[in-house]
C-alpha positions as semicolon CSV with decimal commas, in nm:
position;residue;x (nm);y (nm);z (nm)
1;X;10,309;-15,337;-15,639
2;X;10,135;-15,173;-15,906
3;X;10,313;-15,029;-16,274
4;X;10,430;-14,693;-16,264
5;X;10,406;-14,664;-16,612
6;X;10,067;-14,722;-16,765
7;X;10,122;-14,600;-17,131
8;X;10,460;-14,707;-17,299
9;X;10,539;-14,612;-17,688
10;X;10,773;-14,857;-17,832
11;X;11,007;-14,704;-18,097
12;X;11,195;-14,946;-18,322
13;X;11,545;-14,929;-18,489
14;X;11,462;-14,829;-18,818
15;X;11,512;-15,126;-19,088
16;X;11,592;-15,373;-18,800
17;X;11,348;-15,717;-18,803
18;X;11,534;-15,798;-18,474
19;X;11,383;-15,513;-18,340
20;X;11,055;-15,540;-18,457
21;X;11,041;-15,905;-18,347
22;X;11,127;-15,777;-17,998
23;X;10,909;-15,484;-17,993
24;X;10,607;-15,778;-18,082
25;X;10,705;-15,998;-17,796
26;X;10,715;-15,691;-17,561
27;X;10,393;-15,533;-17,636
28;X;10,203;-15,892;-17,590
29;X;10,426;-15,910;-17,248
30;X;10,291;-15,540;-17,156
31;X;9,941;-15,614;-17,256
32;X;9,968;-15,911;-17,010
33;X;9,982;-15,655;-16,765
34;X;9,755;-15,441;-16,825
35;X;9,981;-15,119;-16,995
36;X;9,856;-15,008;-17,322
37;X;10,116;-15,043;-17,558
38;X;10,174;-14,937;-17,953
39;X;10,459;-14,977;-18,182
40;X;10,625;-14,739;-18,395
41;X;10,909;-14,770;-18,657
42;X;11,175;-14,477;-18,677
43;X;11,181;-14,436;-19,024
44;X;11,519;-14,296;-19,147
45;X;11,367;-13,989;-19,381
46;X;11,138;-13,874;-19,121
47;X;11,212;-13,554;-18,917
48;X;10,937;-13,635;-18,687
49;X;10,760;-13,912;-18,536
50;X;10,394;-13,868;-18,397
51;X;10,386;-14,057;-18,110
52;X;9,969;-14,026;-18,149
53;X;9,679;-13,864;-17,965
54;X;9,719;-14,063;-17,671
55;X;10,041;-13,916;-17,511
56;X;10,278;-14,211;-17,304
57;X;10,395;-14,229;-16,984
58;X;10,689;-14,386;-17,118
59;X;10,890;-14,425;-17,491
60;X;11,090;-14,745;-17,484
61;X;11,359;-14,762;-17,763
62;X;11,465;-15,056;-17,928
63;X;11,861;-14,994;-18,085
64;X;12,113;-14,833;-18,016
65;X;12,264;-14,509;-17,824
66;X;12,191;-14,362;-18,224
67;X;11,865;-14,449;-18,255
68;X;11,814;-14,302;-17,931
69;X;11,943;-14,052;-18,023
70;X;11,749;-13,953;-18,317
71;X;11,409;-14,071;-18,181
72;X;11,462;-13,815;-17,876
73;X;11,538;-13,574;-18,124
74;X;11,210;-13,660;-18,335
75;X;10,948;-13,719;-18,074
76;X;10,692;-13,404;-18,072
77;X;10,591;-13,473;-17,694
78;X;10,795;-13,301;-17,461
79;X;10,890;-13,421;-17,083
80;X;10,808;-13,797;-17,161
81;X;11,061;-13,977;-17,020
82;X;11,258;-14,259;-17,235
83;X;11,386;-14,626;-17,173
84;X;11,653;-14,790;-17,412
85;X;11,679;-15,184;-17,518
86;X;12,039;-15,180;-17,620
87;X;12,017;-15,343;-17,997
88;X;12,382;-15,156;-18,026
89;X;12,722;-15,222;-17,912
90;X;12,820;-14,921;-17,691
91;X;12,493;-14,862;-17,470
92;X;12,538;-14,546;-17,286
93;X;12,221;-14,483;-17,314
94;X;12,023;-14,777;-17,432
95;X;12,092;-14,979;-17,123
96;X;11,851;-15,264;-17,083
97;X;11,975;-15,568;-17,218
98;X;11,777;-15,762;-17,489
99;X;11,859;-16,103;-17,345
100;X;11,697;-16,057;-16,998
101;X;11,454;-15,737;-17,068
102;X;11,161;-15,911;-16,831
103;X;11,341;-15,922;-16,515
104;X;11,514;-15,537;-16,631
105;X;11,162;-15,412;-16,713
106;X;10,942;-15,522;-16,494
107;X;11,233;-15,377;-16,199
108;X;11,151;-15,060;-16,370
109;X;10,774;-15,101;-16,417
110;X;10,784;-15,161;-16,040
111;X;10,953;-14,808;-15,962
112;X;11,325;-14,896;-15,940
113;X;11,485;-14,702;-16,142
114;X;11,647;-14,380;-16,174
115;X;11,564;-14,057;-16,356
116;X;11,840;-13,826;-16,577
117;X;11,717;-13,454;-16,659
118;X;11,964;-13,366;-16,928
119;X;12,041;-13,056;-17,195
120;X;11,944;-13,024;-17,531
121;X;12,109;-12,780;-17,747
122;X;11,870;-12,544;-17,991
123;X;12,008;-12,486;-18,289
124;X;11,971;-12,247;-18,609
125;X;12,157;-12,146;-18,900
126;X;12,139;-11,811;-19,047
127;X;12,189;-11,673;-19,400
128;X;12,160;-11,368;-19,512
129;X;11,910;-11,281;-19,250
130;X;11,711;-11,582;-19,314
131;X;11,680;-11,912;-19,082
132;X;11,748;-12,194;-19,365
133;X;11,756;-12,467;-19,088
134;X;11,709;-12,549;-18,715
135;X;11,674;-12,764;-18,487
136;X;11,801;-12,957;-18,167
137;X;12,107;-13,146;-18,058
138;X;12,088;-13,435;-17,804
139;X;12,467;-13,476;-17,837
140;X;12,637;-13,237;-17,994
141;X;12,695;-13,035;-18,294
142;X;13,011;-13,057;-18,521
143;X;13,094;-12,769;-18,751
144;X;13,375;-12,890;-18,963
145;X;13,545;-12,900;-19,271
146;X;13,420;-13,144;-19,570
147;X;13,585;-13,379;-19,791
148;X;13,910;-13,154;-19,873
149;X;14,194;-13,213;-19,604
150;X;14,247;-12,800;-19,478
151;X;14,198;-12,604;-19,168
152;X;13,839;-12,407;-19,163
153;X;13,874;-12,017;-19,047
154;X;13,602;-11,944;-18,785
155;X;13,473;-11,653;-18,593
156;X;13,278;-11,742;-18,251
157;X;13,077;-11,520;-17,995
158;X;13,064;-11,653;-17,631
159;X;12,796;-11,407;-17,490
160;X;12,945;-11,091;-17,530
161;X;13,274;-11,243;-17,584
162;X;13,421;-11,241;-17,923
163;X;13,682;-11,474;-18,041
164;X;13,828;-11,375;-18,373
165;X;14,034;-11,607;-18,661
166;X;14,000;-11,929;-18,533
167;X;14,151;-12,141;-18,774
168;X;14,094;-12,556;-18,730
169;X;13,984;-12,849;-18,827
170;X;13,652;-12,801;-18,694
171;X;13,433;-12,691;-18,313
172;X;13,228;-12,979;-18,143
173;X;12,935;-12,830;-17,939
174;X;12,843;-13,122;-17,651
175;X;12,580;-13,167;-17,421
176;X;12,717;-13,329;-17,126
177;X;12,565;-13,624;-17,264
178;X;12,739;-13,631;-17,574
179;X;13,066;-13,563;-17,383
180;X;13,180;-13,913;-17,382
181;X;13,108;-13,958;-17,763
182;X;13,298;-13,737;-18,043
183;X;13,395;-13,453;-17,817
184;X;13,608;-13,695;-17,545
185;X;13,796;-13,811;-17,889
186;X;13,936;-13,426;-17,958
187;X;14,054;-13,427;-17,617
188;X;13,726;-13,252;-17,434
189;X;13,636;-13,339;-17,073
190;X;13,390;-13,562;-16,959
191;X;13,053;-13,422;-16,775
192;X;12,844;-13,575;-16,551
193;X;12,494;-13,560;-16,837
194;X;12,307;-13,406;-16,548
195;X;12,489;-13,083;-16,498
196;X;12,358;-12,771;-16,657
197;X;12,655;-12,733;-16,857
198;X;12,806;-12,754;-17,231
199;X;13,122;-12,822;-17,389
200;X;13,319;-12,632;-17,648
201;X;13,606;-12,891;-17,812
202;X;13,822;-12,776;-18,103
203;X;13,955;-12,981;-18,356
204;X;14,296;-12,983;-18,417
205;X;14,352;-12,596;-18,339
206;X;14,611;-12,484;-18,566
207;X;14,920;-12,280;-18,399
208;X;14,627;-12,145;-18,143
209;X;14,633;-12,220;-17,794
210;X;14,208;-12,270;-17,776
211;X;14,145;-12,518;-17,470
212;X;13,807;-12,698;-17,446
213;X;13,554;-12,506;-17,276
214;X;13,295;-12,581;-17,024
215;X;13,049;-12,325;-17,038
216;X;12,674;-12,278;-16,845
217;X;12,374;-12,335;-17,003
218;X;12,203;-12,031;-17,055
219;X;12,507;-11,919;-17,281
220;X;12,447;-11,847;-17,618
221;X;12,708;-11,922;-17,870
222;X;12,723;-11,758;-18,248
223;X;12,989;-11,905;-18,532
224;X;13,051;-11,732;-18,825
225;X;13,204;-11,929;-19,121
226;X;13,476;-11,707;-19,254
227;X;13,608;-11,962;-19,531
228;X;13,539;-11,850;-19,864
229;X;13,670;-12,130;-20,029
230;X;13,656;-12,431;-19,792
231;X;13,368;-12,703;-19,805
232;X;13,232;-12,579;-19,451
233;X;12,931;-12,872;-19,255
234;X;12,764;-12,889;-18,968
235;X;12,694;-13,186;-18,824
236;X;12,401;-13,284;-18,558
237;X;12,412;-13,570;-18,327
238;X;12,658;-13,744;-18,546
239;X;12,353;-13,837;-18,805
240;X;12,224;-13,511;-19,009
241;X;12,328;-13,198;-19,097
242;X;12,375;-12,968;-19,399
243;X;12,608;-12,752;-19,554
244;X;12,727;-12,415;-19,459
245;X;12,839;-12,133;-19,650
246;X;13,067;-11,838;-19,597
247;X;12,926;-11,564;-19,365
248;X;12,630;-11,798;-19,246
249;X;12,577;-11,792;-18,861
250;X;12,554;-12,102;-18,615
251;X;12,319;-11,998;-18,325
252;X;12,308;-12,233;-18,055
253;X;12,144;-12,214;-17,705
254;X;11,985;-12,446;-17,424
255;X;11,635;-12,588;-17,528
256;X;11,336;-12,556;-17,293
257;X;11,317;-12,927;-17,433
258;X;11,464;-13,170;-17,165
259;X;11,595;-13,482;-17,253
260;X;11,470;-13,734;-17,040
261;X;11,642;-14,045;-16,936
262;X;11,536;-14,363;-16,743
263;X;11,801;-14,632;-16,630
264;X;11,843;-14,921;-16,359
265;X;11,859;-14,813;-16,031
266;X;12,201;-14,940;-15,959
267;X;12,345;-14,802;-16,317
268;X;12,512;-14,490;-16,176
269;X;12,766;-14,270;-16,395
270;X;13,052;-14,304;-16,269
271;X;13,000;-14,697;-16,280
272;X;12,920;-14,700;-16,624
273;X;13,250;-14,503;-16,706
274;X;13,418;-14,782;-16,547
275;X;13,223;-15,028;-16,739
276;X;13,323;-14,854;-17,109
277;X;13,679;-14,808;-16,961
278;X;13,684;-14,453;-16,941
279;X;13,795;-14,478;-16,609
280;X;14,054;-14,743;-16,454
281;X;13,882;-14,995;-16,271
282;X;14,006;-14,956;-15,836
């Protein structure tokens, strides 16, 4: 049976020589097969990573569900599908396992596998008329207070919707993929990561009775700080992020950018809920 994946871009935890050691043994393993493989190191500073003019059929990520995280959020290409080597601890979605990768990969290579279409949330923050950052959110985005232990006073637009003096600790935004990370925590639902579909989670609502959300896709959300005095952040994917002043505005909206995932055929959702005891085992 022949590879279904003839190009494969192999991203590496950045700073990790356990990953770059693996990423060396893989690419001499791929070339033994005839795939054109090339390495590339996801340097922490970097906004971007250039996966070259040669565009792959496949990026394979060696870390964690982090450094997935940020390399999805980094990689120029669009629609290229990605593959994780869990070099982590929680592996939702890094999910091959670094001690028997050959018999994983080569499964895959041969066409069993399955493929995850998933949300990404566009983001942009506005002041004074002026875009001072944007960008996109594979998990979610956290707008919350900083160092100083007080509640944040928030204005938010759900489509034509306007909900007035929210006062908390904070709003997560998730994808349905990030629903099991930060969001599930402050009480949000879990989504299955391949509905079209986002969550709205507050943090510790003050005297408010503000459920979490589940909201479609195409709805666009605005936040307006409305904290003159409180150290105000927002927060993307758990790893960046910058901070926010009073009267800036928080656009977000559904990216034409898809966040593709590939796992093990018999690595299904619900099972893997199971397996991170999210759900009681029957």
């Amino acid at each position: 049976m022949g590879n279904h994946f003839k190009t494969i871009a192999i991203v590496t935890r950045a700073g990790s020589k356990e990953a770059v050691t693996l990423a060396l043994q893989i690419k001499a393993w791929l070339i033994a097969r005839d795939i054109k493989s090339w390495t590339l190191d996801n340097q922490v500073q970097s906004t971007i990573i250039e996966i070259g003019a040669l565009k792959p059929d496949l990026i394979l990520v060696l870390g964690g569900d982090g450094t997935m995280l940020s390399v999805a959020r980094k990689v120029t290409c669009s629609n290229v599908p990605f593959l994780g080597v869990n070099l982590g601890q929680v592996g939702f979605l890094a999910e091959i396992s670094p001690h028997n990768w050959k018999e994983e990969l080569q499964s895959i290579l041969a066409g069993s596998y399955r493929i995850s279409e998933r949300l990404i949330l566009d983001y942009k923050v506005v002041r004074q008329g002026k875009v001072i950052k944007e960008g996109q959110a594979v998990n979610d985005l956290v707008i919350h207070r900083g160092g100083l232990a007080r509640l944040v006073r928030l204005d938010m637009k759900l489509g034509r919707q306007k909900i007035k003096n929210i006062r908390a600790d904070g709003l997560i935004f998730a994808t349905p993929t990030g629903s099991t990370a930060y969001s599930v925590s402050a009480g949000g639902p879990l989504v299955h990561p391949e509905i079209d579909a986002f969550v709205v989670t507050p943090i510790c609502p003050f005297l408010q009775n503000f459920r979490p959300l589940v909201l479609p896709g195409q709805e666009n959300v605005q936040v307006v700080i409305q904290d003159r005095s409180a150290e105000v952040v927002l927060t993307v994917d758990g790893q960046a992020g910058c901070s926010l002043d009073f009267e800036d505005v928080v656009e977000l909206k559904k990216s034409k950018k898809r966040f593709t995932l590939i796992s093990p055929e018999n690595l299904e959702f619900v099972h893997k809920l199971v397996q991170r005891k999210f759900l009681n085992r029957g």
